[in-house]
Tab-separated table of C-alpha atoms and ligand atoms in Angstrom:
chain	number	residue	atom	x	y	z
A	1	MET	CA	115.607	-77.829	-51.061
A	2	ARG	CA	112.272	-77.645	-49.220
A	3	LEU	CA	110.921	-74.111	-49.342
A	4	VAL	CA	107.845	-72.143	-48.342
A	5	PHE	CA	107.034	-68.858	-50.097
A	6	LEU	CA	105.156	-66.625	-47.706
A	7	GLY	CA	103.509	-63.268	-48.367
A	8	ALA	CA	100.237	-61.480	-48.996
A	9	PRO	CA	98.185	-62.293	-52.098
A	10	GLY	CA	99.685	-60.493	-55.090
A	11	VAL	CA	103.287	-60.262	-53.867
A	12	GLY	CA	104.437	-62.386	-56.794
A	13	LYS	CA	105.131	-65.665	-54.946
A	14	GLY	CA	103.616	-67.824	-57.684
A	15	THR	CA	105.557	-66.176	-60.509
A	16	GLN	CA	108.805	-66.454	-58.558
A	17	ALA	CA	108.063	-70.079	-57.651
A	18	ASP	CA	107.659	-70.876	-61.373
A	19	ARG	CA	111.092	-69.398	-62.033
A	20	VAL	CA	112.661	-71.357	-59.180
A	21	THR	CA	111.131	-74.551	-60.588
A	22	ALA	CA	112.545	-73.736	-64.034
A	23	GLN	CA	116.055	-73.068	-62.692
A	24	PHE	CA	116.428	-75.523	-59.809
A	25	GLY	CA	113.880	-78.217	-60.655
A	26	TRP	CA	111.946	-78.380	-57.360
A	27	PRO	CA	108.238	-78.571	-58.200
A	28	LYS	CA	105.902	-75.737	-57.237
A	29	ILE	CA	102.989	-76.805	-55.083
A	30	SER	CA	100.357	-74.074	-55.159
A	31	THR	CA	97.283	-74.807	-53.073
A	32	GLY	CA	95.474	-71.986	-54.928
A	33	ASP	CA	96.185	-73.669	-58.307
A	34	LEU	CA	95.152	-77.093	-56.957
A	35	LEU	CA	91.915	-75.646	-55.583
A	36	ARG	CA	91.123	-73.745	-58.804
A	37	GLU	CA	91.678	-76.963	-60.760
A	38	ALA	CA	89.266	-78.781	-58.398
A	39	VAL	CA	86.706	-75.994	-58.917
A	40	ARG	CA	87.168	-76.117	-62.702
A	41	THR	CA	86.676	-79.892	-62.846
A	42	LYS	CA	83.801	-79.670	-60.339
A	43	THR	CA	85.109	-82.307	-57.906
A	44	ALA	CA	83.359	-82.606	-54.528
A	45	LEU	CA	86.319	-80.831	-52.942
A	46	GLY	CA	86.146	-78.088	-55.567
A	47	LEU	CA	82.446	-77.535	-55.010
A	48	GLU	CA	83.061	-77.278	-51.261
A	49	ALA	CA	85.990	-74.863	-51.694
A	50	LYS	CA	84.398	-72.536	-54.262
A	51	LYS	CA	82.219	-70.574	-51.845
A	52	SER	CA	85.124	-69.674	-49.544
A	53	MET	CA	87.377	-68.812	-52.486
A	54	ASP	CA	84.827	-66.524	-54.136
A	55	ALA	CA	84.360	-64.709	-50.833
A	56	GLY	CA	88.134	-64.272	-50.375
A	57	GLN	CA	88.039	-66.490	-47.294
A	58	LEU	CA	90.260	-69.469	-46.519
A	59	VAL	CA	89.178	-72.987	-47.402
A	60	PRO	CA	89.027	-75.189	-44.256
A	61	ASP	CA	92.441	-76.374	-43.012
A	62	SER	CA	91.416	-80.041	-43.249
A	63	VAL	CA	90.789	-79.709	-47.008
A	64	VAL	CA	94.098	-78.055	-47.919
A	65	ILE	CA	96.164	-80.142	-45.521
A	66	GLY	CA	94.870	-83.350	-47.147
A	67	MET	CA	95.757	-81.988	-50.584
A	68	VAL	CA	99.276	-81.002	-49.551
A	69	ARG	CA	99.913	-84.282	-47.734
A	70	ALA	CA	99.047	-86.209	-50.924
A	71	LYS	CA	101.234	-83.961	-53.115
A	72	LEU	CA	104.262	-84.181	-50.826
A	73	ALA	CA	104.082	-87.975	-50.930
A	74	GLU	CA	104.607	-87.952	-54.714
A	75	PRO	CA	108.079	-89.018	-55.949
A	76	LEU	CA	108.346	-85.667	-57.750
A	77	CYS	CA	108.796	-83.956	-54.373
A	78	GLU	CA	111.584	-86.259	-53.182
A	79	ASN	CA	114.388	-83.770	-53.793
A	80	GLY	CA	112.530	-80.696	-52.652
A	81	PHE	CA	109.586	-78.448	-53.402
A	82	VAL	CA	108.374	-74.871	-53.297
A	83	LEU	CA	105.133	-74.426	-51.392
A	84	ASP	CA	103.238	-71.405	-52.706
A	85	GLY	CA	100.251	-70.264	-50.652
A	86	PHE	CA	100.619	-72.941	-47.988
A	87	PRO	CA	100.745	-72.793	-45.012
A	88	ARG	CA	98.381	-69.872	-44.499
A	89	THR	CA	97.525	-70.432	-40.834
A	90	VAL	CA	99.517	-71.531	-37.783
A	91	PRO	CA	97.599	-74.879	-37.579
A	92	GLN	CA	98.552	-75.532	-41.240
A	93	ALA	CA	102.207	-74.790	-40.394
A	94	GLU	CA	102.064	-77.219	-37.459
A	95	GLU	CA	100.554	-79.907	-39.712
A	96	LEU	CA	103.279	-79.328	-42.289
A	97	ASN	CA	105.944	-79.806	-39.618
A	98	GLY	CA	104.229	-83.065	-38.662
A	99	ILE	CA	103.990	-84.347	-42.250
A	100	LEU	CA	107.704	-83.652	-42.833
A	101	HIS	CA	108.774	-84.895	-39.399
A	102	ASP	CA	107.040	-88.254	-39.994
A	103	ARG	CA	109.323	-88.697	-42.982
A	104	GLY	CA	112.475	-87.525	-41.197
A	105	LEU	CA	112.437	-84.224	-43.085
A	106	ARG	CA	112.139	-80.517	-42.298
A	107	LEU	CA	111.773	-77.227	-44.090
A	108	ASP	CA	115.022	-75.633	-45.237
A	109	ARG	CA	113.769	-72.085	-45.568
A	110	VAL	CA	110.750	-69.802	-45.577
A	111	ILE	CA	111.022	-66.779	-47.852
A	112	ASN	CA	108.817	-63.863	-46.856
A	113	PHE	CA	108.061	-61.592	-49.842
A	114	ARG	CA	107.488	-57.959	-48.883
A	115	VAL	CA	105.618	-55.532	-51.168
A	116	SER	CA	103.749	-52.312	-50.252
A	117	ARG	CA	99.942	-52.504	-49.966
A	118	GLU	CA	99.581	-49.988	-52.793
A	119	ASP	CA	101.630	-52.159	-55.179
A	120	ILE	CA	99.797	-55.326	-54.115
A	121	ILE	CA	96.451	-53.777	-55.047
A	122	LYS	CA	97.831	-52.642	-58.431
A	123	ARG	CA	99.256	-56.108	-59.127
A	124	LEU	CA	96.089	-57.978	-58.148
A	125	SER	CA	93.606	-55.762	-59.941
A	126	GLY	CA	95.552	-55.914	-63.239
A	127	ARG	CA	96.278	-59.641	-63.059
A	128	ARG	CA	94.842	-61.864	-65.804
A	129	SER	CA	95.171	-65.657	-66.005
A	130	CYS	CA	94.827	-68.052	-68.898
A	131	SER	CA	91.583	-70.005	-68.625
A	132	LYS	CA	93.355	-73.033	-70.172
A	133	CYS	CA	96.945	-73.250	-68.830
A	134	GLN	CA	96.747	-70.839	-65.841
A	135	SER	CA	99.719	-68.742	-67.088
A	136	VAL	CA	99.634	-65.358	-65.409
A	137	PHE	CA	99.849	-61.929	-67.113
A	138	HIS	CA	99.301	-58.328	-66.057
A	139	VAL	CA	97.552	-55.666	-68.114
A	140	ASP	CA	100.376	-53.138	-67.450
A	141	PHE	CA	103.451	-54.974	-66.136
A	142	ALA	CA	103.380	-58.226	-68.136
A	143	ALA	CA	100.940	-57.661	-70.984
A	144	PRO	CA	100.332	-60.507	-73.450
A	145	LYS	CA	101.411	-59.963	-77.078
A	146	VAL	CA	97.757	-60.038	-78.190
A	147	SER	CA	95.329	-58.429	-75.751
A	148	GLY	CA	93.162	-61.004	-73.947
A	149	GLU	CA	95.045	-63.989	-75.384
A	150	CYS	CA	97.603	-66.283	-73.697
A	151	ASP	CA	101.111	-66.089	-75.246
A	152	ARG	CA	101.770	-69.736	-74.425
A	153	CYS	CA	98.648	-71.579	-75.561
A	154	GLY	CA	96.322	-68.997	-77.144
A	155	GLY	CA	93.727	-69.505	-74.371
A	156	VAL	CA	91.405	-66.714	-73.316
A	157	LEU	CA	92.721	-64.511	-70.484
A	158	VAL	CA	90.300	-63.898	-67.647
A	159	GLN	CA	90.292	-62.025	-64.368
A	160	ARG	CA	90.163	-64.379	-61.396
A	161	SER	CA	86.824	-63.901	-59.646
A	162	ASP	CA	88.715	-63.268	-56.392
A	163	ASP	CA	90.802	-60.468	-57.972
A	164	LYS	CA	87.793	-58.115	-58.017
A	165	PRO	CA	88.220	-55.056	-55.707
A	166	GLU	CA	85.783	-56.109	-52.962
A	167	THR	CA	87.297	-59.598	-52.737
A	168	ILE	CA	90.865	-58.258	-52.775
A	169	GLU	CA	90.025	-56.297	-49.631
A	170	ALA	CA	88.651	-59.412	-47.913
A	171	ARG	CA	91.715	-61.470	-48.890
A	172	LEU	CA	94.124	-58.866	-47.510
A	173	LYS	CA	92.183	-58.777	-44.235
A	174	VAL	CA	92.362	-62.589	-44.023
A	175	TYR	CA	96.099	-62.378	-44.718
A	176	ASP	CA	96.655	-59.821	-41.918
A	177	GLU	CA	94.636	-61.795	-39.393
A	178	GLN	CA	95.464	-65.412	-40.206
A	179	THR	CA	98.632	-65.606	-42.307
A	180	ALA	CA	100.862	-62.723	-41.145
A	181	PRO	CA	101.374	-64.417	-37.720
A	182	LEU	CA	103.418	-67.037	-39.601
A	183	ILE	CA	106.203	-64.475	-40.034
A	184	ALA	CA	106.890	-64.461	-36.283
A	185	TYR	CA	106.293	-68.228	-36.149
A	186	TYR	CA	109.057	-68.991	-38.663
A	187	GLU	CA	111.305	-66.207	-37.387
A	188	GLN	CA	111.272	-67.925	-34.030
A	189	LYS	CA	112.280	-71.173	-35.721
A	190	GLN	CA	115.164	-69.215	-37.322
A	191	ILE	CA	114.360	-70.317	-40.851
A	192	LEU	CA	112.892	-67.061	-42.187
A	193	SER	CA	114.491	-64.920	-44.909
A	194	GLU	CA	112.970	-61.556	-45.793
A	195	LEU	CA	112.877	-60.637	-49.480
A	196	ASP	CA	112.109	-57.279	-51.074
A	197	GLY	CA	109.439	-58.217	-53.616
A	198	SER	CA	109.039	-54.745	-55.108
A	199	GLY	CA	109.870	-53.698	-58.652
A	200	ASP	CA	110.425	-55.674	-61.786
A	201	MET	CA	109.882	-59.463	-61.545
A	202	SER	CA	113.352	-60.202	-62.980
A	203	HIS	CA	115.003	-58.033	-60.344
A	204	VAL	CA	113.017	-59.791	-57.636
A	205	TYR	CA	114.168	-63.106	-59.050
A	206	ASP	CA	117.828	-61.983	-59.035
A	207	ARG	CA	117.478	-61.173	-55.322
A	208	LEU	CA	115.735	-64.471	-54.639
A	209	ALA	CA	118.252	-66.589	-56.564
A	210	LYS	CA	121.063	-64.931	-54.595
A	211	VAL	CA	119.394	-65.949	-51.328
A	212	LEU	CA	118.872	-69.527	-52.553
A	213	VAL	CA	122.433	-69.887	-53.815
A	214	GLY	CA	123.626	-68.490	-50.476
A	215	LEU	CA	121.704	-71.338	-48.831
A	216	GLY	CA	123.526	-73.886	-50.989
A	217	ALA	CA	121.053	-74.294	-53.899
A	218	LYS	CA	122.615	-75.640	-57.096
B	301	AMP	P1	95.936	-68.124	-54.015
B	301	AMP	O1	95.957	-68.510	-55.459
B	301	AMP	O2	97.108	-68.675	-53.251
B	301	AMP	O3	95.789	-66.632	-53.816
B	301	AMP	O4	94.644	-68.809	-53.373
B	301	AMP	C1	93.340	-68.507	-53.829
B	301	AMP	C2	92.314	-68.900	-52.789
B	301	AMP	O5	92.403	-70.315	-52.541
B	301	AMP	C3	92.506	-68.261	-51.417
B	301	AMP	O6	91.931	-66.965	-51.338
B	301	AMP	C4	91.793	-69.264	-50.527
B	301	AMP	O7	90.375	-69.153	-50.636
B	301	AMP	C5	92.183	-70.593	-51.164
B	301	AMP	N1	93.455	-71.116	-50.594
B	301	AMP	C6	94.649	-71.258	-51.221
B	301	AMP	N2	95.568	-71.761	-50.401
B	301	AMP	C7	94.957	-71.932	-49.205
B	301	AMP	C8	95.387	-72.405	-47.931
B	301	AMP	N3	96.663	-72.780	-47.706
B	301	AMP	N4	94.472	-72.460	-46.933
B	301	AMP	C9	93.195	-72.094	-47.126
B	301	AMP	N5	92.721	-71.622	-48.296
B	301	AMP	C10	93.594	-71.537	-49.331
Protein backbone atom coordinates (compact mmCIF):
# COMPACT_ATOMS: atom_id res chain seq x y z
CA MET A 1 0.00 0.00 0.00
CA ARG A 2 1.28 3.49 -0.85
CA LEU A 3 0.54 5.87 2.00
CA VAL A 4 1.19 9.45 3.03
CA PHE A 5 1.05 10.43 6.71
CA LEU A 6 0.01 14.04 6.98
CA GLY A 7 -0.15 16.26 10.06
CA ALA A 8 1.57 18.99 12.02
CA PRO A 9 5.02 18.38 13.52
CA GLY A 10 4.64 16.39 16.74
CA VAL A 11 1.38 14.60 15.91
CA GLY A 12 3.15 11.25 16.12
CA LYS A 13 3.32 10.41 12.39
CA GLY A 14 6.87 9.05 12.59
CA THR A 15 6.17 6.78 15.56
CA GLN A 16 3.03 5.43 13.90
CA ALA A 17 4.86 4.95 10.60
CA ASP A 18 7.47 2.82 12.41
CA ARG A 19 4.69 0.62 13.77
CA VAL A 20 3.08 0.27 10.34
CA THR A 21 6.46 -0.76 8.90
CA ALA A 22 6.86 -3.36 11.67
CA GLN A 23 3.39 -4.84 11.10
CA PHE A 24 2.84 -4.52 7.35
CA GLY A 25 6.38 -4.30 5.99
CA TRP A 26 6.10 -1.14 3.86
CA PRO A 27 9.22 0.96 4.47
CA LYS A 28 8.95 4.35 6.14
CA ILE A 29 10.38 7.19 4.11
CA SER A 30 10.91 10.17 6.39
CA THR A 31 12.33 13.23 4.67
CA GLY A 32 13.16 14.67 8.12
CA ASP A 33 15.26 11.56 8.98
CA LEU A 34 16.96 11.62 5.56
CA LEU A 35 17.79 15.31 5.96
CA ARG A 36 19.08 14.87 9.53
CA GLU A 37 21.30 12.03 8.31
CA ALA A 38 22.65 14.31 5.54
CA VAL A 39 23.33 17.02 8.15
CA ARG A 40 25.04 14.52 10.47
CA THR A 41 27.32 13.20 7.72
CA LYS A 42 27.91 16.76 6.44
CA THR A 43 27.03 16.08 2.78
CA ALA A 44 26.64 19.09 0.48
CA LEU A 45 22.88 18.61 0.63
CA GLY A 46 23.01 18.42 4.43
CA LEU A 47 25.03 21.60 4.71
CA GLU A 48 22.52 23.37 2.45
CA ALA A 49 19.52 22.05 4.40
CA LYS A 50 20.81 22.72 7.92
CA LYS A 51 20.11 26.46 7.98
CA SER A 52 16.44 26.05 7.01
CA MET A 53 15.97 23.15 9.44
CA ASP A 54 17.48 25.01 12.39
CA ALA A 55 15.19 27.95 11.67
CA GLY A 56 12.11 25.70 11.49
CA GLN A 57 11.67 26.56 7.82
CA LEU A 58 11.19 24.16 4.92
CA VAL A 59 14.14 22.96 2.87
CA PRO A 60 13.69 23.91 -0.83
CA ASP A 61 11.25 21.67 -2.73
CA SER A 62 13.90 20.73 -5.31
CA VAL A 63 16.12 19.21 -2.60
CA VAL A 64 13.47 17.03 -0.94
CA ILE A 65 11.82 16.02 -4.20
CA GLY A 66 15.15 14.69 -5.52
CA MET A 67 15.64 12.70 -2.32
CA VAL A 68 12.17 11.18 -2.44
CA ARG A 69 12.40 10.37 -6.15
CA ALA A 70 15.61 8.39 -5.51
CA LYS A 71 14.12 6.55 -2.51
CA LEU A 72 10.92 5.57 -4.33
CA ALA A 73 12.97 4.05 -7.14
CA GLU A 74 14.56 1.57 -4.72
CA PRO A 75 13.31 -2.05 -4.93
CA LEU A 76 12.41 -1.85 -1.23
CA CYS A 77 9.49 0.44 -2.13
CA GLU A 78 8.07 -1.85 -4.82
CA ASN A 79 5.20 -3.15 -2.69
CA GLY A 80 4.39 0.10 -0.98
CA PHE A 81 5.72 2.73 1.39
CA VAL A 82 4.75 5.16 4.12
CA LEU A 83 5.80 8.72 3.42
CA ASP A 84 6.31 10.61 6.68
CA GLY A 85 6.76 14.37 6.40
CA PHE A 86 6.44 14.48 2.62
CA PRO A 87 4.73 16.12 0.80
CA ARG A 88 4.67 19.32 2.84
CA THR A 89 3.64 21.75 0.09
CA VAL A 90 1.21 21.57 -2.83
CA PRO A 91 4.09 21.65 -5.40
CA GLN A 92 5.65 18.65 -3.59
CA ALA A 93 2.30 16.82 -3.78
CA GLU A 94 2.07 17.55 -7.52
CA GLU A 95 5.62 16.24 -8.03
CA LEU A 96 4.77 13.09 -6.08
CA ASN A 97 1.76 12.48 -8.32
CA GLY A 98 4.07 12.88 -11.32
CA ILE A 99 6.73 10.50 -9.97
CA LEU A 100 4.11 7.81 -9.28
CA HIS A 101 2.19 8.45 -12.51
CA ASP A 102 5.36 7.95 -14.58
CA ARG A 103 5.54 4.46 -13.13
CA GLY A 104 1.84 3.69 -13.57
CA LEU A 105 1.22 4.05 -9.83
CA ARG A 106 -0.81 6.26 -7.50
CA LEU A 107 -1.25 6.90 -3.81
CA ASP A 108 -3.70 4.60 -2.05
CA ARG A 109 -4.41 6.80 0.94
CA VAL A 110 -3.43 9.91 2.86
CA ILE A 111 -3.92 9.71 6.62
CA ASN A 112 -4.34 13.06 8.32
CA PHE A 113 -3.39 12.88 12.03
CA ARG A 114 -5.28 15.35 14.21
CA VAL A 115 -3.98 16.43 17.64
CA SER A 116 -4.75 19.63 19.61
CA ARG A 117 -2.14 22.43 19.50
CA GLU A 118 -1.67 22.16 23.27
CA ASP A 119 -0.78 18.45 23.03
CA ILE A 120 1.51 19.02 20.04
CA ILE A 121 3.56 21.54 22.01
CA LYS A 122 3.80 19.14 24.98
CA ARG A 123 4.87 16.27 22.71
CA LEU A 124 7.50 18.30 20.83
CA SER A 125 9.07 20.00 23.82
CA GLY A 126 9.50 16.70 25.72
CA ARG A 127 10.74 14.72 22.72
CA ARG A 128 14.26 13.27 22.89
CA SER A 129 16.01 11.34 20.11
CA CYS A 130 18.94 8.96 20.17
CA SER A 131 22.02 10.61 18.69
CA LYS A 132 23.08 7.21 17.28
CA CYS A 133 19.99 5.30 16.04
CA GLN A 134 17.39 8.13 15.96
CA SER A 135 14.93 6.19 18.19
CA VAL A 136 12.44 8.61 19.69
CA PHE A 137 11.49 8.94 23.39
CA HIS A 138 9.54 11.43 25.48
CA VAL A 139 10.52 12.64 28.94
CA ASP A 140 6.96 12.06 30.27
CA PHE A 141 5.03 9.83 27.85
CA ALA A 142 7.73 7.39 26.66
CA ALA A 143 10.63 7.78 29.07
CA PRO A 144 13.74 5.64 28.53
CA LYS A 145 14.61 3.06 31.22
CA VAL A 146 17.77 5.02 32.10
CA SER A 147 17.40 8.80 31.89
CA GLY A 148 19.25 10.28 28.89
CA GLU A 149 20.15 6.87 27.43
CA CYS A 150 18.62 5.03 24.45
CA ASP A 151 16.89 1.74 25.39
CA ARG A 152 17.80 0.20 22.04
CA CYS A 153 21.48 1.02 21.55
CA GLY A 154 22.65 2.87 24.68
CA GLY A 155 23.27 6.07 22.65
CA VAL A 156 22.96 9.49 24.24
CA LEU A 157 19.48 11.06 24.01
CA VAL A 158 19.39 14.63 22.79
CA GLN A 159 16.77 17.26 22.10
CA ARG A 160 16.48 18.03 18.40
CA SER A 161 17.66 21.60 17.83
CA ASP A 162 14.34 22.33 16.10
CA ASP A 163 12.32 21.13 19.13
CA LYS A 164 13.28 24.24 21.13
CA PRO A 165 10.27 26.52 21.95
CA GLU A 166 11.06 29.35 19.52
CA THR A 167 11.61 26.93 16.62
CA ILE A 168 8.48 24.93 17.46
CA GLU A 169 6.47 28.11 16.98
CA ALA A 170 8.07 28.75 13.57
CA ARG A 171 7.46 25.15 12.46
CA LEU A 172 3.77 25.29 13.41
CA LYS A 173 3.38 28.55 11.48
CA VAL A 174 5.03 26.94 8.43
CA TYR A 175 2.68 23.97 8.82
CA ASP A 176 -0.43 26.21 8.93
CA GLU A 177 0.64 28.24 5.91
CA GLN A 178 2.27 25.68 3.63
CA THR A 179 1.25 22.16 4.66
CA ALA A 180 -2.33 22.42 5.97
CA PRO A 181 -3.63 23.26 2.44
CA LEU A 182 -2.79 19.65 1.54
CA ILE A 183 -5.77 18.49 3.61
CA ALA A 184 -8.20 20.11 1.16
CA TYR A 185 -6.00 19.03 -1.76
CA TYR A 186 -6.24 15.33 -0.88
CA GLU A 187 -9.85 15.61 0.29
CA GLN A 188 -10.72 16.79 -3.19
CA LYS A 189 -8.94 13.76 -4.63
CA GLN A 190 -11.09 11.62 -2.27
CA ILE A 191 -8.15 9.76 -0.79
CA LEU A 192 -8.04 11.42 2.64
CA SER A 193 -8.79 9.66 5.93
CA GLU A 194 -8.93 11.66 9.15
CA LEU A 195 -7.40 10.05 12.24
CA ASP A 196 -7.70 11.11 15.87
CA GLY A 197 -4.05 11.20 16.95
CA SER A 198 -4.71 12.11 20.58
CA GLY A 199 -3.96 9.97 23.62
CA ASP A 200 -1.74 6.99 24.10
CA MET A 201 0.38 5.92 21.09
CA SER A 202 -0.93 2.33 21.25
CA HIS A 203 -4.52 3.53 21.11
CA VAL A 204 -3.68 5.73 18.14
CA TYR A 205 -2.11 2.73 16.46
CA ASP A 206 -5.22 0.59 17.09
CA ARG A 207 -7.31 3.26 15.33
CA LEU A 208 -4.82 3.51 12.48
CA ALA A 209 -4.53 -0.26 11.96
CA LYS A 210 -8.33 -0.47 11.79
CA VAL A 211 -8.36 2.13 9.00
CA LEU A 212 -5.60 0.31 7.10
CA VAL A 213 -7.25 -3.09 7.43
CA GLY A 214 -10.50 -1.49 6.27
CA LEU A 215 -8.61 -0.39 3.15
CA GLY A 216 -7.50 -3.96 2.50
CA ALA A 217 -4.07 -4.00 4.21
CA LYS A 218 -2.83 -7.47 5.15
P1 LIG B 1 10.46 16.47 10.45
O1 LIG B 1 11.39 15.48 11.08
O2 LIG B 1 9.52 15.83 9.47
O3 LIG B 1 9.72 17.31 11.46
O4 LIG B 1 11.37 17.46 9.59
C1 LIG B 1 12.36 18.27 10.19
C2 LIG B 1 12.73 19.42 9.28
O5 LIG B 1 13.24 18.90 8.03
C3 LIG B 1 11.57 20.32 8.87
O6 LIG B 1 11.29 21.32 9.84
C4 LIG B 1 12.10 20.90 7.57
O7 LIG B 1 13.09 21.90 7.81
C5 LIG B 1 12.81 19.71 6.95
N1 LIG B 1 11.89 18.90 6.11
C6 LIG B 1 11.45 17.64 6.33
N2 LIG B 1 10.63 17.23 5.37
C7 LIG B 1 10.52 18.27 4.50
C8 LIG B 1 9.79 18.47 3.29
N3 LIG B 1 8.97 17.53 2.79
N4 LIG B 1 9.94 19.66 2.66
C9 LIG B 1 10.75 20.62 3.14
N5 LIG B 1 11.46 20.50 4.28
C10 LIG B 1 11.34 19.33 4.96
